[in-house]
Coordinates of C-alpha atoms and ligand atoms in Angstrom, one line a residue:
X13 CA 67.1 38.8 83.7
X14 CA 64.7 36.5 85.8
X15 CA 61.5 35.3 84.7
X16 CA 58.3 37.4 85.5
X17 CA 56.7 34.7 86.6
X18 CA 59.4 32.8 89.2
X19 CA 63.0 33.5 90.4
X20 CA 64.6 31.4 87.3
X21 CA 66.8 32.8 84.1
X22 CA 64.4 34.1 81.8
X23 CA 65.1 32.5 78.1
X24 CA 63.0 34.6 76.3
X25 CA 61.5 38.2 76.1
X26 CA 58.5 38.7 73.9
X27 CA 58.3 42.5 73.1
X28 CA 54.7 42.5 72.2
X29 CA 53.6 41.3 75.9
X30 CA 56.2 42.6 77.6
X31 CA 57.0 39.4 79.5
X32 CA 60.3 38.0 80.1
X33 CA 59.9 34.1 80.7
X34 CA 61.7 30.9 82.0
X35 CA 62.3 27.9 80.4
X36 CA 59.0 26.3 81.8
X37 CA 57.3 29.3 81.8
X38 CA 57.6 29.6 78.0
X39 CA 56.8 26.4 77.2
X40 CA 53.5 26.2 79.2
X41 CA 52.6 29.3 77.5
X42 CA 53.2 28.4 73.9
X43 CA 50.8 25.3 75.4
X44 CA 48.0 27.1 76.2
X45 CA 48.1 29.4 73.9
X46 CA 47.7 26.6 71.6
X47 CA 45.2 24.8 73.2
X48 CA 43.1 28.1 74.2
X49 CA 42.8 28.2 70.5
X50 CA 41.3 24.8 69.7
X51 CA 38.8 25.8 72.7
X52 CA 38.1 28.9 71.0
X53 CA 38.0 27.2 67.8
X54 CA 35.4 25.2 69.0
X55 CA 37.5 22.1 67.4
X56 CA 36.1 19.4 69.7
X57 CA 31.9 19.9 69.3
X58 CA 30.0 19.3 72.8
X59 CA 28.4 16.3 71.5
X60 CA 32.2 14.7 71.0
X61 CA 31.9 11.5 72.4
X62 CA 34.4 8.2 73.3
X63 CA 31.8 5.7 71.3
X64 CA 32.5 7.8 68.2
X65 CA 35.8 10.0 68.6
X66 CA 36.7 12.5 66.3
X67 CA 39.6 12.0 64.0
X68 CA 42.2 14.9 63.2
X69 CA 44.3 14.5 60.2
X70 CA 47.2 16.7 61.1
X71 CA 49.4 17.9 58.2
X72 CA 53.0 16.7 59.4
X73 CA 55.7 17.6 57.4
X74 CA 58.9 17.4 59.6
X75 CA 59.4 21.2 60.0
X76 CA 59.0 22.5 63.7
X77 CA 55.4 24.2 62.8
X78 CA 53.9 20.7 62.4
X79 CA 56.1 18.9 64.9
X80 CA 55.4 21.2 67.6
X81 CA 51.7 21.0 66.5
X82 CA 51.4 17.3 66.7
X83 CA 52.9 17.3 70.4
X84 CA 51.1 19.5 71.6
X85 CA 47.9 17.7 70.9
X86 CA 49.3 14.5 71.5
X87 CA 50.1 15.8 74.7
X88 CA 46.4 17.0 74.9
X89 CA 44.6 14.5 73.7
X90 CA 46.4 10.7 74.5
X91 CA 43.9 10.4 77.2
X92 CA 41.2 11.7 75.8
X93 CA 38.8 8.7 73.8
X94 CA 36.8 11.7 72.3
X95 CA 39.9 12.3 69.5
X96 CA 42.1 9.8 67.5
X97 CA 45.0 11.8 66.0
X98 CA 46.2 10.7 62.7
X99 CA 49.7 12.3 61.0
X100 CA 50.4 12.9 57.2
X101 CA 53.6 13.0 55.7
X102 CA 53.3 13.8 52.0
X103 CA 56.4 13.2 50.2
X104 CA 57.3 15.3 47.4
X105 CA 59.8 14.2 45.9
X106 CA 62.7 16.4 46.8
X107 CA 65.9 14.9 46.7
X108 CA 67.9 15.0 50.4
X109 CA 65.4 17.4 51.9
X110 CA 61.7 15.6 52.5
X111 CA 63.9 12.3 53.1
X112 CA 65.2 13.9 56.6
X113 CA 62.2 15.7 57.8
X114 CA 60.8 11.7 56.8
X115 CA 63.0 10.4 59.6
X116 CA 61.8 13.2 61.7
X117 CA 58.1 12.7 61.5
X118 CA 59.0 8.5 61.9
X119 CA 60.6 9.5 64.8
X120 CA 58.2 11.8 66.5
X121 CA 54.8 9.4 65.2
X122 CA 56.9 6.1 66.6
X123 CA 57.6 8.0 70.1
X124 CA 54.0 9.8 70.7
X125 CA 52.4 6.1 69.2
X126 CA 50.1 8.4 66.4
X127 CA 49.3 6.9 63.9
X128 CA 51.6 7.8 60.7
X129 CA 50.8 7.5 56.7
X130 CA 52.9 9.1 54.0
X131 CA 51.9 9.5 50.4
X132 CA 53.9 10.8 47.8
X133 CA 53.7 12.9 44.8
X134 CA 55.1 10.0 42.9
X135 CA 52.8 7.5 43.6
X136 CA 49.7 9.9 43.4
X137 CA 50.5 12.0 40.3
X138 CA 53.6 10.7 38.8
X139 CA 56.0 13.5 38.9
X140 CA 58.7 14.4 41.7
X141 CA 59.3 18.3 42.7
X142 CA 62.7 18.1 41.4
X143 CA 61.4 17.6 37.8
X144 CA 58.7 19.9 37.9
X145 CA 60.9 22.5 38.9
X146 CA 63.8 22.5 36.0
X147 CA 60.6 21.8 33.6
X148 CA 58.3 24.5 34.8
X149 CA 55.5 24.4 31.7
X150 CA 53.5 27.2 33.4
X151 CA 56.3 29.2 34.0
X152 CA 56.0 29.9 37.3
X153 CA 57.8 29.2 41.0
X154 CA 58.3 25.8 41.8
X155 CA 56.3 26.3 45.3
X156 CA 52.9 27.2 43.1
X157 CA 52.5 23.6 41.7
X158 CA 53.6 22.2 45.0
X159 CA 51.2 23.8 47.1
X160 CA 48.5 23.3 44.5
X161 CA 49.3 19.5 44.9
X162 CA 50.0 19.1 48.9
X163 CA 46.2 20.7 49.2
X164 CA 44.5 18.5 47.1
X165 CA 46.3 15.9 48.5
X166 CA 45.8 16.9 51.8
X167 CA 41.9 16.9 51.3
X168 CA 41.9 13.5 49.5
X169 CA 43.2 11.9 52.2
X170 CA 41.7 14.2 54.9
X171 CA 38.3 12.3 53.4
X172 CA 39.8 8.8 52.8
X173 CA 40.3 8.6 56.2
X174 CA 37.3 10.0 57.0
X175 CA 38.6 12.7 58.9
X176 CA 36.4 15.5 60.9
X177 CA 39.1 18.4 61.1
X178 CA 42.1 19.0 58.9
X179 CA 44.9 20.6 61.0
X180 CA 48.3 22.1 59.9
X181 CA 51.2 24.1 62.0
X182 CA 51.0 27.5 60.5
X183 CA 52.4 29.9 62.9
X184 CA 51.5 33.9 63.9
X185 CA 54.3 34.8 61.0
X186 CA 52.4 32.8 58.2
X187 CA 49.1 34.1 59.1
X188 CA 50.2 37.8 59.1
X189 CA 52.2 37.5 55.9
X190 CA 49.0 35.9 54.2
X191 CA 46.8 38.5 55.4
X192 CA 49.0 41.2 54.2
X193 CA 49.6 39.6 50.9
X194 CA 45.8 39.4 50.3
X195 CA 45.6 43.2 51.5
X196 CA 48.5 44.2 48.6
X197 CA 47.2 42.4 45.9
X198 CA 43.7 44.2 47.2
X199 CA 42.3 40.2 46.4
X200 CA 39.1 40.5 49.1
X201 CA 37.6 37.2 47.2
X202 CA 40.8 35.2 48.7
X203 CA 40.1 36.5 51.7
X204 CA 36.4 35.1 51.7
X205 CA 37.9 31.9 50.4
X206 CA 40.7 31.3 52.8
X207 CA 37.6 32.0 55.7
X208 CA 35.1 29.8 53.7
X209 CA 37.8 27.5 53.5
X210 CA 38.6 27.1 57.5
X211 CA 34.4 26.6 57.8
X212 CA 35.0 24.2 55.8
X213 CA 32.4 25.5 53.1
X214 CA 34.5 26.4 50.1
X215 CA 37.8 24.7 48.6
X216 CA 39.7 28.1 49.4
X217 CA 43.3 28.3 48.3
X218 CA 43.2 24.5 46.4
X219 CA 41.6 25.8 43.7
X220 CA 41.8 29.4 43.7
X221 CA 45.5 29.4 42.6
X222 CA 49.1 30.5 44.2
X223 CA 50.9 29.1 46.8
X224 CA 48.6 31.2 49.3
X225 CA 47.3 29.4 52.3
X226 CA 43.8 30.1 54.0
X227 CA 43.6 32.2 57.0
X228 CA 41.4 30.9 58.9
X229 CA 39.1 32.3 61.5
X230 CA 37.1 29.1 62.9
X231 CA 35.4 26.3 62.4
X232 CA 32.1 24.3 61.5
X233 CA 30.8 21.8 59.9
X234 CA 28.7 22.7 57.1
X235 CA 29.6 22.3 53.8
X236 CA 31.3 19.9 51.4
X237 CA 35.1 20.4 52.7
X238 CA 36.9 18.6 55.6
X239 CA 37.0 21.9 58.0
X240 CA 40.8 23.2 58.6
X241 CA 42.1 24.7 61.6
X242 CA 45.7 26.1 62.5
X243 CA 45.9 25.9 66.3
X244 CA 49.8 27.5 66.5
X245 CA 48.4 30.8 65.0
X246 CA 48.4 32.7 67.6
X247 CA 52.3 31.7 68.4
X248 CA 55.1 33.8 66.6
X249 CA 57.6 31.4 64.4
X250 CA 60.4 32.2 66.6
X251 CA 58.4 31.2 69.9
X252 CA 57.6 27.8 68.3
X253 CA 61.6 27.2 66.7
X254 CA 62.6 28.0 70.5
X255 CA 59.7 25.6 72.1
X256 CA 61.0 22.8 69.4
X257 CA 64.7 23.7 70.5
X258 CA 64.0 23.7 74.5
X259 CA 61.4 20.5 74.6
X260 CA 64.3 18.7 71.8
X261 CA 61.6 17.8 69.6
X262 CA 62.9 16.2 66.0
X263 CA 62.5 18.5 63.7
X264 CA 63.9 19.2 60.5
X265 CA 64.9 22.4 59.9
X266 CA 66.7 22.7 56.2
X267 CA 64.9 24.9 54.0
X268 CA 63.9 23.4 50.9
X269 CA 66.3 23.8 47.5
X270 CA 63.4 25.3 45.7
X271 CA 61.6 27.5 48.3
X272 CA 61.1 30.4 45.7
X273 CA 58.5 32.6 47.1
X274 CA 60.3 36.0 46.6
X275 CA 57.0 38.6 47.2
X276 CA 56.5 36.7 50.7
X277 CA 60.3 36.9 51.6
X278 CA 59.6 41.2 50.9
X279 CA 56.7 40.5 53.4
X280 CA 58.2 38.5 56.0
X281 CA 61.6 41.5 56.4
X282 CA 58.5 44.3 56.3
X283 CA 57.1 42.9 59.2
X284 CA 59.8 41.7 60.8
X285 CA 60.7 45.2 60.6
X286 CA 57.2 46.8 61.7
X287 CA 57.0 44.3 64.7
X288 CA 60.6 45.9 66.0
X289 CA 59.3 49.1 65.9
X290 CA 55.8 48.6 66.7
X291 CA 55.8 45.1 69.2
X292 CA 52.5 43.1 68.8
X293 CA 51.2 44.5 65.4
X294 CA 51.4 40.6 63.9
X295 CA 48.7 39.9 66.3
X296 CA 46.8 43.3 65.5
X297 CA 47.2 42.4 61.7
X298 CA 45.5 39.2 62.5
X299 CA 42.7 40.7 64.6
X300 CA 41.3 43.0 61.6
X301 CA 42.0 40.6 59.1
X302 CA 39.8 38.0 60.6
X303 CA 36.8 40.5 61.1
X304 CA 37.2 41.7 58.2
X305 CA 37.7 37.8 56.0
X306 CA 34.6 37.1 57.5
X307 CA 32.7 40.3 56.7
X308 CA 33.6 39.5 52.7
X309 CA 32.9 36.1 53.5
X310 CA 29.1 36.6 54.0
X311 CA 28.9 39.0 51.3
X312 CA 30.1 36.8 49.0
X313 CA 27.9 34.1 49.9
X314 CA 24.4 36.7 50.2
X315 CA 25.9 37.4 46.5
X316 CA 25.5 33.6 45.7
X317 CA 28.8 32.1 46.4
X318 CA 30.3 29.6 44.0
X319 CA 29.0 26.7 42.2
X320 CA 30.6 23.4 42.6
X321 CA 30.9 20.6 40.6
X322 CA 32.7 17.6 40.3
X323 CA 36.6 17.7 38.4
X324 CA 36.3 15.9 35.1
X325 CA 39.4 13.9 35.5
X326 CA 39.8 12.4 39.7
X327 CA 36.1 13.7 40.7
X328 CA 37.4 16.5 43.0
X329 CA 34.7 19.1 44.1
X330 CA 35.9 22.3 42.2
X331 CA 34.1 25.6 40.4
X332 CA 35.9 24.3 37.1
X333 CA 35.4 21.3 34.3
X334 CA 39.0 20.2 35.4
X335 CA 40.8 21.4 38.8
X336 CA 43.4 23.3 39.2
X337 CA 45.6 19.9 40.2
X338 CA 44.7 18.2 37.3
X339 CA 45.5 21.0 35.1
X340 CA 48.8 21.2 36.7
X341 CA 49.9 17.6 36.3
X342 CA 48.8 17.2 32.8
X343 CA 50.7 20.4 31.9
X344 CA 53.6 18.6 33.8
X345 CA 53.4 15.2 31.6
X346 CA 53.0 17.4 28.3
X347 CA 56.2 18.3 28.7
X348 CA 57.9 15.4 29.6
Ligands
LIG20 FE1 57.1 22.6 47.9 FE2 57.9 25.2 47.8 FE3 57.6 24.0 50.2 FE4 59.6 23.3 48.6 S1 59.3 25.3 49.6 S2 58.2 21.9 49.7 S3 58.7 23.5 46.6 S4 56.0 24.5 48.7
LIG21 ZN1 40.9 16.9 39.2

């Protein structure tokens, strides 16, 4: 079959547009795709300029979401003074698995010149993944604590370096299994989070609880959080696995020993299976969800919104005495 858009073998055929495209083809589209999305996004504000660039703290792990995320706007941005991109690698001490998606992020940062910083759960809360997961106080998956912890640390350092956006490489897939998750659960206060959380306005998912992520709609700059943004979420996970393959990006692609999340797994094979049947209805998922997040969004806020204060313990901004972080790694160290 030749690509729709030249004489060339087409590598791909995406269902939901119909198109069948070419090596080249494919990869300038899963570009700007991306990039239409930071314009949409409104990521880089008009007023932007080279005196006093913008930074982006982008959320690399090593996977190919966030390695595929970071070329893309390295590609983007290098010549542009407006933006200074800096990667984080957050460490959390998982034995043989964060160690090789390490070299992959070195590798990546050393060859695009971005600026790279890891931190690790060690260092920062004393306690390594592998412990938390055979000690499990709380009793629950391994992936709840760890999410709880990359977040917080993610905003920490999102602030320490004085960051304007907070970017991370959650695909189409991600943001469709969120949105139905919220749906099933029937939890319409985490949907006005997670699109509180991407305006930056509430602490969303790092204090609400889970190993949810926000959904995010788009961006501003008013209130007290570093505003997110997912640029790749308009791009299926397959599309961006086969961008990482074709461009031979390094990225790491061993899942991790303690992945655990079992009601998102049921998710993921229901939609895998409705998108066979029923091509493009990730991106029509997305589409209601986002009209409707921000429709709870502004009810919840007319009805007051939360109340912030500051965590008792490491000073956090968080509707509780102690956040949810700190809860979590003392209930870790009581059961050492
Ligand atoms: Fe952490 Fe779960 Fe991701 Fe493993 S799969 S790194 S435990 S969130
Ligand atoms: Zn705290």
């Amino acid at each position: 079959m030749d690509c729709d858009k030249c004489d060339d073998e087409a590598v791909m055929h995406a269902a939901y547009s119909g198109l069948h495209m070419c090596a080249d083809h494919f990869c300038r589209s899963v570009e700007s795709r991306t990039r239409r999305r930071v314009r949409e996004d409104n990521l880089l504000p008009d007023d932007a300029s080279p005196d006093d660039p913008e930074t982006w703290l982008i959320g690399l792990s090593g996977g190919k979401d966030s390695v595929v995320l970071t070329q893309i706007l390295h590609d983007t941005f290098a010549e542009d003074p407006r933006v200074e991109l800096v990667a984080l690698t957050i460490h959390e001490g998982i034995e043989g698995y964060r160690d090789e998606s390490l070299a992959a992020c070195r590798d990546l940062t050393e060859d695009l010149d971005v600026r790279h910083e890891l931190v690790t759960y060690e260092e920062e809360f004393d306690l390594r993944m592998d412990d938390v997961a055979v000690e499990d106080p709380m009793d629950m998956a391994p992936c709840a604590y760890c999410g709880v912890f990359r977040r917080d640390l993610l905003s920490k350092y999102a602030a320490e370096y004085d960051a304007d956006k907070l970017l991370t490489g959650h695909n189409l897939d991600d943001e469709a299994q969120t949105a139905l998750m919220n749906f099933f659960e029937g939890d319409v206060e985490q949907m006005a989070k997670h699109f509180d959380a991407s305006l930056g306005a509430f602490p969303g998912a790092a204090d609400g609880g889970g190993d949810r992520d926000g959904t995010p709609v788009r961006v501003s700059t008013d209130g007290p959080f570093v505003p997110r943004a997912k640029p790749l979420r308009d791009v299926p996970e397959k599309e961006i696995a086969l961008y990482a393959q074709l461009q031979d990006l390094p990225a790491h692609i061993t899942e991790c020993p303690h992945a655990s999340e079992a009601y998102r797994g049921e998710i993921q094979q229901l939609l895998f299976d409705m998108e066979e049947n029923h091509p493009g209805v990730r991106h029509s998922i997305m589409a209601g969800y986002e009209d409707l997040a921000a429709m709870a969004a502004r009810a919840y806020r007319d009805g007051g919104g939360p109340e912030y204060g500051e965590c008792e313990r490491c000073g956090a901004t968080t509707t509780r005495a102690v956040c949810r972080k700190c809860s979590l790694v003392e209930a870790v160290h009581a059961a050492d």
